[in-house]
Coordinates of C-alpha atoms in Angstrom, one line a residue:
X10 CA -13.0 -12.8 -16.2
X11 CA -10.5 -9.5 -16.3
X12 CA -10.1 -7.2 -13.5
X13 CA -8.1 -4.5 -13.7
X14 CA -8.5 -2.4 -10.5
X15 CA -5.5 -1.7 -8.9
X16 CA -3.3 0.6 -7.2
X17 CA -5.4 2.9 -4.8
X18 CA -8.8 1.3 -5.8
X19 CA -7.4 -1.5 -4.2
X20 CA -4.8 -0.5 -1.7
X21 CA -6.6 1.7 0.3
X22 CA -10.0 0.4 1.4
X23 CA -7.1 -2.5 2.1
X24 CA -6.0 -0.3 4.5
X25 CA -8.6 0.8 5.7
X26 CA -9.8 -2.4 6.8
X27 CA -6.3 -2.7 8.7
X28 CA -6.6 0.6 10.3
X29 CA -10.1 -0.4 11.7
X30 CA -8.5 -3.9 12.9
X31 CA -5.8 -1.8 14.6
X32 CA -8.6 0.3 16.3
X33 CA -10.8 -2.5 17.1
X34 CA -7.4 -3.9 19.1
X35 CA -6.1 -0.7 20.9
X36 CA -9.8 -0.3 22.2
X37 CA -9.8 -3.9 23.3
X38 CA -6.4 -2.8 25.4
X39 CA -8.4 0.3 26.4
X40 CA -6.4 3.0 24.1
X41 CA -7.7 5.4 22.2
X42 CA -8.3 5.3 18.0
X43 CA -4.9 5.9 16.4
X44 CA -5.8 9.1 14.5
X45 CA -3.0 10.8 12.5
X46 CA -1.3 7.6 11.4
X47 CA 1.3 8.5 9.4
X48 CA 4.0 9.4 11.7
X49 CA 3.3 6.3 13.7
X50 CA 3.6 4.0 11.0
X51 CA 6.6 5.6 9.4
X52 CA 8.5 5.3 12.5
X53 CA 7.3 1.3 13.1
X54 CA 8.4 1.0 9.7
X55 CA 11.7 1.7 10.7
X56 CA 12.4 0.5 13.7
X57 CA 10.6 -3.0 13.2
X58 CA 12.4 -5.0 10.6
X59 CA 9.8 -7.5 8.4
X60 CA 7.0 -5.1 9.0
X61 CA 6.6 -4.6 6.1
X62 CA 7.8 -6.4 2.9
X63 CA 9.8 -3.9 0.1
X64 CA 8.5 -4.3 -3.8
X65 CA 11.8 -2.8 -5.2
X66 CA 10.9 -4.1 -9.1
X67 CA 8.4 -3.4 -11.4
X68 CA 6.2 -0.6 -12.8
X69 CA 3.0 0.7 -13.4
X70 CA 3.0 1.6 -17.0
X71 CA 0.2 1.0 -18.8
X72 CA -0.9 -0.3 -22.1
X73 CA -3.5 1.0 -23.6
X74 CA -5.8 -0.1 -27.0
X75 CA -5.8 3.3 -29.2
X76 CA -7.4 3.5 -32.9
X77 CA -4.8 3.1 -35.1
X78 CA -4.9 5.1 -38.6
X79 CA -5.8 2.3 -40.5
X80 CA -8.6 1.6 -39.1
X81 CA -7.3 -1.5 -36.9
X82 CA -6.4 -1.4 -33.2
X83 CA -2.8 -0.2 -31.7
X84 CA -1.5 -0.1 -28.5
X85 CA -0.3 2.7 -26.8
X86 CA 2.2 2.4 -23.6
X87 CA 1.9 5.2 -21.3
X88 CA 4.7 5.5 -18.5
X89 CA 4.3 5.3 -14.9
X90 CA 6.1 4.9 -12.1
X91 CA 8.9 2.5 -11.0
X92 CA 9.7 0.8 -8.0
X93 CA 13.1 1.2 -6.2
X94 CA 14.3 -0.3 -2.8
X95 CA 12.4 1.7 -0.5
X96 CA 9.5 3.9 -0.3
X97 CA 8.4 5.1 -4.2
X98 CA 4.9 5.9 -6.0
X99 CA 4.4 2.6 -7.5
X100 CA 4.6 0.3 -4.1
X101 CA 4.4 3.0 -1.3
X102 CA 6.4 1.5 1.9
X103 CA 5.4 -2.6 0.7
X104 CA 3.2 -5.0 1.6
X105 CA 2.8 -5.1 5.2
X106 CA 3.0 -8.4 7.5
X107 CA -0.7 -8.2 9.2
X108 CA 0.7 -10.1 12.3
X109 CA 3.7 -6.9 12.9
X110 CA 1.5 -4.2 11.5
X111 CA -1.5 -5.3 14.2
X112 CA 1.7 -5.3 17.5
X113 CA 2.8 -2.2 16.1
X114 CA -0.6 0.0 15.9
X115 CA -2.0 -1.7 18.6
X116 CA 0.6 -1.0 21.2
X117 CA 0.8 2.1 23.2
X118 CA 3.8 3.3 22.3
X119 CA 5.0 4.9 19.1
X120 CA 7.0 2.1 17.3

């Protein structure tokens, strides 16, 4: 078996589900649903260390089966993005640490 979904096909119904786990919590503490989330989960980002885990190698290139002239089958590598130490295209902010994420979003103040 080969799958080869990835990148936002995967990542965000991912976070979707831990958005709706943060909501499900804050309501259980009786706050409201954590709407514009950015902001909050930049600034948790950065002031909770471990929140998140940094991917700062690897790329998303792809490789790709193209006719050759011949006849036969080539493969064609189209470039994507790399990842650096930090926030970048390829791994957004990292993989995040459910148990930190879940304090973080489900706690009344910002970070």
């Amino acid at each position: 078996f080969r799958d080869d979904a990835g990148g936002t096909s995967v990542a965000a119904p991912i976070w979707a589900g831990l958005v709706a786990r943060a909501n499900q919590l804050r309501r259980g503490r009786g706050l409201p649903r954590l709407g514009q989330l950015h902001p909050r989960l930049y600034a948790a980002v950065a002031a909770r260390p471990g929140l998140v885990r940094d991917i700062a190698e690897g790329c998303t290139d792809l490789e790709l089966p193209v006719a050759d002239p011949a006849g036969g089958r080539a493969w064609r590598r189209l470039p994507g993005f790399r990842a650096i130490p930090g926030f970048d295209p390829a791994t957004g902010l990292g993989v995040p640490c459910v148990p930190l994420l879940d304090d973080a979003l489900a706690s009344p103040c910002p970070a």
